[in-house]
XYZ file of C-alpha atoms in Angstrom:
610
model
C 14.224 -11.019 -9.091
C 17.507 -12.084 -7.945
C 15.504 -13.794 -5.060
C 13.889 -15.992 -8.218
C 16.508 -19.110 -9.620
C 15.947 -18.718 -13.215
C 17.270 -15.036 -12.929
C 20.344 -15.970 -10.838
C 20.839 -18.760 -13.838
C 19.954 -15.709 -16.807
C 22.572 -13.330 -14.527
C 25.572 -16.715 -14.322
C 25.485 -17.237 -17.834
C 26.004 -13.875 -19.124
C 28.463 -13.053 -16.472
C 30.672 -16.465 -17.159
C 30.323 -15.858 -21.468
C 31.474 -11.682 -20.903
C 34.363 -12.990 -18.498
C 35.529 -15.804 -21.212
C 35.519 -13.989 -24.220
C 38.356 -12.419 -25.600
C 37.381 -8.819 -25.722
C 35.216 -8.282 -22.950
C 31.963 -5.527 -23.013
C 30.920 -3.454 -20.426
C 28.771 -4.807 -18.023
C 25.284 -5.310 -18.166
C 23.459 -2.523 -16.919
C 19.732 -3.328 -16.963
C 17.776 -6.214 -17.944
C 16.607 -5.259 -20.938
C 20.805 -5.391 -21.293
C 21.235 -8.298 -19.645
C 18.437 -10.383 -21.781
C 19.483 -9.132 -24.753
C 23.684 -11.018 -23.871
C 21.636 -13.828 -22.854
C 19.303 -14.404 -26.179
C 22.454 -14.691 -28.180
C 24.582 -16.219 -25.725
C 21.604 -19.233 -25.971
C 22.295 -18.556 -30.033
C 26.172 -18.488 -29.814
C 25.458 -21.990 -28.010
C 23.740 -23.716 -30.273
C 26.213 -22.746 -33.317
C 28.963 -24.121 -31.438
C 27.191 -27.358 -29.732
C 25.503 -28.327 -33.536
C 26.872 -26.173 -36.368
C 30.570 -26.881 -34.928
C 31.901 -23.137 -35.661
C 34.384 -21.625 -32.671
C 33.654 -18.009 -34.000
C 30.055 -17.593 -35.131
C 29.502 -14.923 -36.911
C 26.190 -12.563 -36.404
C 22.416 -13.988 -36.674
C 22.032 -15.312 -39.883
C 18.874 -14.975 -41.688
C 17.504 -18.257 -41.000
C 18.188 -17.214 -37.040
C 15.982 -14.518 -36.749
C 13.099 -15.955 -38.569
C 12.929 -18.446 -35.666
C 13.372 -15.826 -33.376
C 10.970 -13.764 -34.762
C 8.303 -16.622 -34.818
C 9.208 -17.781 -31.062
C 8.674 -13.824 -29.830
C 5.240 -13.912 -31.982
C 4.474 -17.246 -29.953
C 5.469 -15.696 -26.863
C 3.823 -12.169 -27.757
C 0.417 -13.646 -28.909
C 0.207 -15.906 -25.894
C 0.946 -13.480 -23.407
C -2.053 -11.202 -24.202
C -4.101 -13.985 -23.568
C -2.022 -14.430 -20.111
C -0.806 -17.727 -21.763
C 2.548 -20.058 -20.338
C 1.955 -23.193 -21.792
C 1.375 -24.353 -25.279
C 0.656 -27.143 -27.827
C 1.784 -28.105 -31.044
C -0.660 -26.278 -33.275
C -0.333 -22.842 -31.462
C 3.376 -23.256 -32.693
C 2.227 -24.084 -36.213
C -0.338 -21.043 -36.015
C 3.414 -19.119 -35.838
C 5.424 -20.912 -38.706
C 7.041 -23.306 -36.569
C 8.163 -26.743 -36.750
C 7.742 -28.683 -34.227
C 11.178 -30.395 -34.188
C 12.948 -26.981 -34.988
C 11.733 -25.866 -30.636
C 11.688 -29.497 -29.048
C 14.441 -30.068 -26.317
C 16.585 -32.857 -28.999
C 16.424 -30.390 -31.773
C 19.328 -28.311 -29.777
C 18.176 -24.825 -31.308
C 17.726 -23.012 -27.909
C 17.554 -25.770 -25.760
C 17.495 -23.149 -22.911
C 15.393 -21.138 -24.169
C 12.181 -22.937 -25.524
C 11.429 -27.018 -23.877
C 8.927 -29.189 -24.440
C 7.280 -30.485 -21.245
C 4.948 -33.774 -19.770
C 2.171 -34.999 -21.979
C -1.174 -33.932 -21.038
C -3.613 -36.085 -22.322
C -1.845 -37.419 -25.172
C -0.209 -34.095 -26.055
C 3.150 -32.706 -25.596
C 3.538 -29.057 -23.875
C 5.957 -26.341 -24.570
C 6.959 -23.585 -22.786
C 9.734 -20.722 -22.192
C 11.927 -21.616 -19.335
C 10.851 -18.631 -17.585
C 7.449 -16.145 -18.111
C 10.668 -13.490 -18.501
C 11.863 -14.940 -21.480
C 8.450 -14.851 -23.071
C 8.126 -11.344 -22.080
C 11.550 -10.381 -23.719
C 11.176 -12.339 -26.768
C 7.466 -11.011 -27.363
C 9.034 -7.786 -26.659
C 11.018 -8.184 -28.776
C 8.513 -9.310 -31.601
C 6.217 -6.023 -30.854
C 9.016 -3.824 -31.382
C 10.280 -5.720 -35.129
C 6.657 -5.192 -35.895
C 6.446 -1.337 -34.634
C 9.938 -0.584 -37.238
C 8.285 -2.968 -39.975
C 4.964 -0.273 -39.413
C 3.021 -3.160 -39.084
C -0.871 -2.797 -38.441
C -0.621 -5.160 -35.597
C 0.950 -2.589 -33.734
C -2.083 -0.842 -34.154
C -4.324 -3.189 -33.324
C -2.862 -4.084 -29.749
C -2.798 -1.086 -28.470
C -6.106 -0.635 -30.112
C -6.039 3.042 -31.844
C -7.763 3.279 -34.968
C -4.341 5.717 -36.239
C -0.912 4.101 -36.430
C 1.475 5.008 -34.261
C 3.714 8.302 -35.955
C 6.804 8.142 -33.412
C 9.047 6.133 -30.912
C 7.330 8.161 -28.114
C 3.828 7.995 -28.823
C 4.057 4.174 -29.421
C 5.496 3.282 -26.017
C 3.463 5.826 -24.662
C 0.501 4.058 -25.976
C 2.037 0.323 -24.614
C 2.675 2.085 -21.195
C -0.771 3.027 -20.551
C -1.655 -0.326 -21.602
C 0.153 -2.392 -19.018
C -0.987 0.641 -16.499
C -3.910 -0.400 -16.877
C -3.828 -4.132 -16.748
C -5.675 -5.471 -13.523
C -3.031 -7.942 -13.525
C 0.451 -6.853 -14.509
C 1.052 -9.002 -16.660
C 2.339 -6.325 -19.629
C 5.036 -4.700 -16.777
C 7.879 -6.247 -17.130
C 6.895 -6.707 -21.432
C 6.698 -2.745 -21.838
C 10.351 -2.326 -19.241
C 12.157 -4.442 -22.060
C 10.225 -2.190 -24.795
C 11.202 1.156 -23.744
C 15.232 -0.800 -23.367
C 14.905 -2.069 -26.706
C 14.467 2.112 -27.961
C 17.935 2.248 -26.997
C 20.779 1.735 -29.825
C 23.043 0.120 -27.433
C 20.452 -2.539 -26.554
C 19.455 -2.938 -30.713
C 23.643 -3.578 -31.372
C 23.956 -6.147 -28.961
C 21.454 -8.438 -30.833
C 23.115 -8.391 -33.828
C 20.620 -7.040 -36.618
C 18.070 -8.703 -35.337
C 15.845 -5.075 -34.734
C 15.866 -2.074 -37.250
C 17.820 0.563 -35.499
C 15.434 3.444 -35.943
C 13.996 6.565 -34.429
C 16.671 6.379 -31.638
C 18.297 9.493 -32.030
C 19.228 11.165 -28.383
C 16.324 14.036 -28.911
C 13.575 10.833 -29.426
C 15.173 8.714 -26.613
C 15.125 12.504 -24.444
C 11.760 12.709 -25.734
C 10.328 9.257 -24.201
C 12.120 9.873 -21.116
C 10.728 13.504 -20.402
C 7.149 11.864 -21.297
C 7.906 9.179 -18.660
C 8.723 11.691 -15.485
C 5.593 13.691 -16.673
C 3.266 10.343 -17.022
C -0.068 11.041 -15.330
C -1.290 7.504 -13.986
C -4.296 9.203 -11.804
C -6.997 6.345 -11.196
C -4.133 3.799 -11.667
C -3.222 1.532 -8.880
C 0.035 2.810 -7.423
C 2.019 -1.284 -7.603
C 1.347 -0.217 -11.488
C 2.261 3.303 -11.229
C 6.449 2.064 -10.302
C 6.772 0.634 -13.137
C 6.760 3.823 -15.241
C 9.951 4.136 -13.056
C 11.594 0.648 -13.737
C 11.110 1.820 -17.097
C 13.411 4.663 -16.935
C 15.660 2.387 -15.345
C 15.727 0.533 -18.511
C 16.470 3.336 -20.926
C 19.410 4.117 -18.558
C 18.597 7.091 -16.859
C 19.653 7.224 -13.175
C 18.659 11.237 -12.847
C 15.250 10.014 -10.474
C 16.650 7.473 -8.932
C 19.960 10.060 -7.546
C 17.667 12.868 -6.691
C 15.588 10.375 -3.669
C 19.053 9.022 -2.973
C 19.521 13.281 -2.182
C 16.497 13.625 -0.545
C 16.827 10.840 1.388
C 19.845 11.965 3.021
C 18.793 15.138 3.030
C 17.678 16.828 6.304
C 14.978 19.378 5.669
C 13.017 16.697 3.280
C 9.695 18.392 3.910
C 11.087 21.737 1.844
C 11.654 19.584 -1.274
C 8.914 18.896 -3.686
C 8.151 15.913 -5.228
C 7.033 14.992 -8.781
C 4.749 12.210 -8.778
C 7.728 10.153 -10.548
C 9.739 10.702 -7.760
C 6.950 9.333 -5.367
C 6.908 6.255 -7.532
C 10.978 5.555 -7.154
C 10.844 6.366 -3.476
C 7.628 4.237 -2.976
C 9.892 1.360 -4.626
C 13.478 1.981 -2.716
C 11.305 2.331 1.066
C 9.523 -1.317 -0.454
C 13.068 -2.882 -1.331
C 15.090 -1.371 1.658
C 16.518 -3.943 4.228
C 15.786 -1.483 7.056
C 12.338 -1.233 8.219
C 11.075 2.462 7.826
C 9.354 3.357 11.274
C 6.653 5.512 9.774
C 4.852 6.726 6.832
C 3.001 9.510 7.108
C 1.606 10.195 3.602
C 0.936 13.957 4.621
C 5.006 14.577 5.572
C 6.026 14.847 2.394
C 5.527 17.598 -0.187
C 3.557 16.676 -3.202
C 0.281 16.606 -4.912
C -1.844 13.822 -3.710
C -1.341 11.957 -6.912
C 2.003 12.109 -5.506
C 0.654 10.488 -2.172
C -1.284 7.448 -3.608
C 1.862 6.528 -5.801
C 3.816 6.742 -2.028
C 1.218 3.637 -0.773
C 3.144 0.243 -1.651
C 5.980 1.780 0.864
C 3.331 0.485 3.708
C 4.661 -2.733 3.127
C 7.753 -1.816 4.429
C 6.892 0.503 7.726
C 6.016 -0.287 11.653
C 3.527 2.511 11.443
C 1.773 4.096 8.461
C -0.628 7.268 8.881
C -2.735 7.502 5.650
C -5.510 10.386 6.309
C -6.623 12.137 3.799
C -9.679 11.997 1.505
C -8.227 10.324 -1.827
C -7.566 6.833 -1.924
C -9.825 4.026 -3.668
C -9.996 0.577 -3.384
C -6.714 0.058 -5.144
C -5.335 1.217 -2.369
C -6.814 -0.351 -0.347
C -6.280 -3.104 -1.595
C -2.063 -2.071 -1.289
C -2.555 -1.074 2.498
C -4.525 -5.309 2.927
C -1.599 -6.417 0.713
C 1.183 -5.331 3.510
C -0.986 -6.483 6.109
C -0.912 -10.076 4.921
C 2.696 -9.943 3.174
C 5.502 -12.392 5.070
C 6.755 -11.049 6.803
C 4.325 -8.441 7.631
C 6.072 -5.288 9.425
C 2.945 -3.512 9.874
C 2.319 -3.132 13.386
C 0.173 0.386 13.951
C -2.349 2.195 11.055
C -3.643 5.157 11.226
C -6.445 5.994 8.765
C -7.570 9.542 10.380
C -10.101 12.098 9.027
C -10.219 9.726 5.651
C -13.734 10.238 4.002
C -12.496 7.581 1.442
C -12.713 4.597 3.828
C -15.848 2.963 3.276
C -17.578 -0.213 4.315
C -15.691 -1.828 0.864
C -12.647 -0.868 2.502
C -13.114 -1.712 5.465
C -14.349 -5.259 4.594
C -10.892 -5.555 2.882
C -8.321 -4.345 5.898
C -11.049 -6.648 8.288
C -10.143 -9.558 6.357
C -6.547 -8.863 6.494
C -6.610 -9.116 10.274
C -7.905 -12.241 9.825
C -4.751 -13.518 7.858
C -2.496 -15.450 9.494
C 0.530 -12.936 8.446
C -1.270 -10.044 10.247
C 1.057 -8.480 12.984
C -1.205 -5.477 13.433
C -2.083 -4.197 17.027
C -3.677 -0.268 16.924
C -5.898 0.704 14.122
C -7.503 4.477 14.439
C -10.351 5.289 12.066
C -11.411 8.416 13.697
C -11.607 11.474 12.571
C -10.206 14.551 14.258
C -11.230 17.517 12.001
C -15.080 16.785 13.553
C -16.003 19.842 15.115
C -14.984 20.003 19.272
C -15.902 20.169 22.143
C -13.455 22.944 22.912
C -13.845 22.833 26.823
C -13.040 19.103 25.828
C -10.007 19.704 24.207
C -8.751 22.279 27.263
C -10.096 22.342 30.166
C -10.034 18.773 31.304
C -6.886 18.890 31.482
C -4.506 19.287 34.949
C -3.146 22.641 34.900
C -1.496 25.231 36.802
C -2.038 28.177 34.842
C -4.999 28.803 31.783
C -2.111 28.832 28.512
C -4.008 31.654 26.090
C -5.856 29.534 23.805
C -7.964 28.153 26.762
C -8.626 31.713 27.550
C -10.008 32.103 24.505
C -11.980 28.190 24.398
C -13.218 29.213 27.353
C -16.295 30.987 26.029
C -19.339 28.217 25.439
C -19.948 30.626 22.847
C -17.076 30.263 20.739
C -18.686 27.615 18.380
C -21.954 29.181 17.959
C -20.144 32.327 16.629
C -17.814 30.498 14.522
C -19.433 27.941 12.918
C -17.131 27.207 9.972
C -14.033 27.263 11.953
C -11.392 24.389 12.217
C -9.035 24.133 15.431
C -5.395 23.335 14.777
C -3.786 23.291 18.378
C -0.641 23.120 18.688
C 2.000 23.708 21.813
C 4.302 25.611 20.075
C 1.585 28.253 18.646
C -1.011 28.103 21.692
C -4.355 28.017 18.904
C -4.356 29.279 15.545
C -7.364 28.947 13.414
C -9.013 28.717 9.443
C -12.168 29.164 7.845
C -13.180 25.990 6.422
C -15.993 23.530 5.361
C -16.996 21.134 7.961
C -15.379 17.336 7.136
C -17.653 14.327 7.443
C -16.344 11.268 8.996
C -14.723 8.318 8.233
C -18.280 7.388 6.201
C -18.081 4.222 8.255
C -21.524 2.382 9.150
C -22.857 -0.238 11.375
C -22.377 -2.423 8.726
C -18.241 -2.208 9.240
C -18.689 -3.223 12.534
C -19.689 -6.294 11.446
C -15.904 -6.374 9.208
C -14.300 -5.158 12.417
C -15.816 -7.504 14.869
C -14.959 -10.554 12.622
C -11.337 -9.386 12.879
C -11.917 -9.143 16.355
C -12.746 -13.115 16.710
C -9.753 -14.077 14.664
C -7.795 -16.312 17.103
C -4.378 -14.817 14.706
C -5.785 -11.083 15.893
C -3.206 -8.945 16.967
C -4.855 -6.130 17.225
C -4.675 -3.985 21.009
C -6.068 -0.213 20.035
C -9.122 0.393 18.536
C -9.890 3.819 17.976
C -13.540 4.444 15.725
C -14.165 7.367 16.837
C -16.111 10.459 15.052
C -18.400 7.595 13.001
C -22.148 7.027 12.804
C -21.914 3.589 13.993
C -25.294 4.358 16.405
C -26.464 1.489 19.121
C -27.197 -0.999 15.952
C -23.026 -0.644 15.240
C -21.905 -1.363 18.910
C -24.158 -3.937 19.336
C -22.536 -5.939 16.248
C -18.842 -4.876 17.503
C -19.966 -6.458 20.549
C -19.737 -9.420 18.649
C -16.400 -9.381 18.174
C -15.870 -7.841 21.967
C -16.818 -10.728 23.575
C -15.306 -13.538 21.892
C -12.407 -15.056 23.739
C -9.642 -14.645 20.686
C -10.258 -10.982 21.457
C -7.475 -9.571 22.737
C -8.436 -5.602 23.089
C -6.728 -3.173 25.269
C -7.670 0.330 24.329
C -11.710 0.933 22.688
C -12.232 4.333 21.517
C -16.112 5.617 20.279
C -15.659 9.146 21.014
C -18.898 10.476 19.420
C -20.485 8.270 17.445
C -23.766 8.494 17.929
C -24.374 6.505 20.809
C -27.106 6.520 23.526
C -27.281 4.209 26.709
C -27.951 1.469 25.197
C -24.469 1.171 23.847
C -23.288 0.816 27.688
C -25.833 -1.938 27.833
C -24.140 -3.788 25.257
C -20.631 -2.583 26.080
C -21.050 -4.074 29.298
C -22.428 -6.887 28.531
C -19.798 -7.695 25.908
C -16.762 -7.160 28.225
C -18.436 -9.405 31.527
C -17.564 -11.895 29.315
C -14.270 -11.206 28.136
C -13.653 -8.806 30.929
C -9.506 -9.037 31.486
C -7.570 -7.079 28.346
C -9.094 -4.095 27.912
C -7.680 -0.935 29.713
C -8.747 1.651 28.426
C -12.299 3.024 27.524
C -13.124 6.009 26.020
C -17.536 7.301 25.328
C -16.835 10.856 25.279
C -19.048 13.068 22.910
C -22.149 10.321 22.954
C -25.793 10.665 24.793
C -25.246 8.045 27.517
C -27.315 9.278 30.080
C -27.282 8.697 33.917
C -29.026 5.349 33.181
C -26.097 4.317 30.749
C -23.706 4.593 33.672
C -25.621 2.913 35.543
C -25.219 -0.102 32.932
C -21.518 0.562 32.443
C -20.802 0.172 36.002
C -22.048 -3.657 35.609
C -18.901 -4.121 34.107
C -16.769 -1.840 36.776
C -18.033 -3.306 39.619
C -17.092 -7.159 38.355
C -14.024 -8.339 39.872
C -12.293 -9.655 36.396
C -12.319 -6.032 35.199
C -8.797 -4.454 35.085
C -10.047 -1.136 33.093
C -7.616 1.525 33.953
C -8.778 4.452 32.563
C -12.333 5.512 31.083
C -13.532 8.491 29.956
C -17.201 9.759 29.536
C -16.774 13.395 28.915
C -19.402 15.897 27.600
C -22.064 12.761 27.740
C -25.109 14.566 29.672
C -24.227 13.329 32.991
C -25.439 14.255 36.541
C -24.920 13.605 40.256
C -26.381 10.154 39.941
C -23.957 9.160 37.557
C -21.194 10.090 40.142
C -22.983 7.923 43.061
C -23.309 4.876 40.348
C -19.194 5.180 39.678
C -17.964 5.665 43.288
C -20.362 2.570 44.537
C -18.563 0.253 41.888
C -15.389 1.525 42.687
C -15.893 0.819 45.816
C -16.482 -2.797 44.767
C -13.373 -3.306 42.563
C -11.093 -0.897 43.994
C -8.328 -2.110 42.837
C -7.522 -1.403 38.996
C -9.074 2.365 37.554
C -6.357 4.759 38.038
C -8.410 7.636 35.408
C -11.435 8.804 35.388
C -12.813 11.626 33.024
C -16.404 13.500 33.745
C -15.637 16.583 32.306
C -18.617 18.626 31.151
C -21.228 17.026 32.605
C -23.896 18.360 35.237
C -22.243 16.188 38.079
C -22.704 19.215 40.677
C -20.532 19.837 43.648
C -22.524 16.057 45.500
C -21.803 13.887 42.928
C -17.828 15.124 42.533
C -17.196 14.657 46.728
C -18.835 11.467 46.057
C -15.685 10.893 43.797
C -12.877 12.617 45.814
C -13.360 11.204 48.305
C -11.836 8.183 46.847
C -9.457 10.027 45.198
C -8.223 10.657 48.982
C -8.270 7.010 49.918
C -5.577 5.739 49.437
C -7.846 2.066 49.659
C -8.258 3.178 46.030
C -5.650 3.695 43.436
C -7.834 6.355 41.538
C -5.034 9.183 40.694
C -6.347 11.371 38.253
C -10.165 12.622 38.157
C -11.233 15.460 35.608
C -14.643 16.982 35.985
C -14.480 20.612 35.622
C -15.444 22.683 32.812
């Protein structure tokens, strides 16, 4: 809020008053503290200016009545989302128009009259936050009076029986708000529960239920609040409520966590994650990488971390626990000003549906978006063991490769998930086979639209292990052939493609050939006819492709002949060619090996083994 001029003005007024008084109190520590002081300063100034009182006493009965009427007006219209009012609105709350006009001198810096619209004067609070504070003061006053208006607002048939019950219900109502219009109001409610803030307001609120035991119960409820199904941005408000109640414990624990060298060993609760998301989002230092799986917390905790994506360069959002509200936050991060996000990894994300893709693709077309790398693959899809290991040029077989070299391995271990590590060599555990990212050919329309945008910064696109099919690739090609597309890497591994997709890609890339450097179509049934079509792009003079991967694509020596012919026509760019796990035969391999040994060609790496 320090970026809001009115907030800075409020702060200056309060600090000026505190520094000029004979008895200087403790400086405000929270928003509730600050706004309580501001309200009293305005009342004091009114008394000095219009009643000639140099040392105004505490609030009079008339002062309290006026503030509560203003509070009622603020509350009734905050519920409706109104920030401007007419004279009849004031009268319904028992306010005399002359009392609150700018000429009356009553709280002129709290409430003012604006320009005339349709021959009617319009009134508003100086700032929305002042309306929210007065609304909270009014609601808290009604609670202390056990007014039925409280239960009606919270939509409970039974009246609230305790402070923790009242604040808990109010918090839940704000969390379910779609636009967050009650967030600051609820923060103020929690702050007003403290006896110290009630004392500042000079008896405007009755001091009830504020003993340490009750306050601690409220704090415990906040720390244990379950916000399942709630927007992660709304969840951060739980942390703000703690801060308004001057509980620094969670903030201090997160500061210690950030300084810790063993972060993965420290278990984070959900409220810790809300606090961490807020601090990372507000930090002046941009985070290099946000990987949700690196945090030792629950799925709900990871969901609460999502807002931190607004202040990181790379976000890894793998898993299957996100919903549309979370993709909205990611889209917001992509379109923020400035947007720091350059790489987005959505691997193994079953919850990324076509609706989510549409949100992200729209964000990619926004002028603020600077995204360069986007991954939508699913790494837990059943791999071909050979494609993981045998295609690599190694001097000695590692233990993992020796185990996987038997092709019957996957037939006997159909429920195994493979985890390869340079440290462990091989480890596996039983589990069910997961689906891809739930993307279909429909998603390709959204992606294509993003690629066509003249604002697109996308350089890497990985849609591997999704059932796009030939129809999906055809839709995608409408974006690839656009002159605005600057894509350098395209991966479509295991996407249920046939030779038809090769024709579509060749045609699109011939239209816009100068940027693509890497193309991976492995684990698709392309066959020799598909490679022949693809070679229509490879031999094109403007082709700049440096890496081509066609592992396990049902190819024979015929494809080797087609590729060799294409490379002879355009020898100066392709450096890596991967044809592993195809039936190439020695005759086919020799055709390509000759190119590898010829200094006239730049081909450096040829993979063709099993």
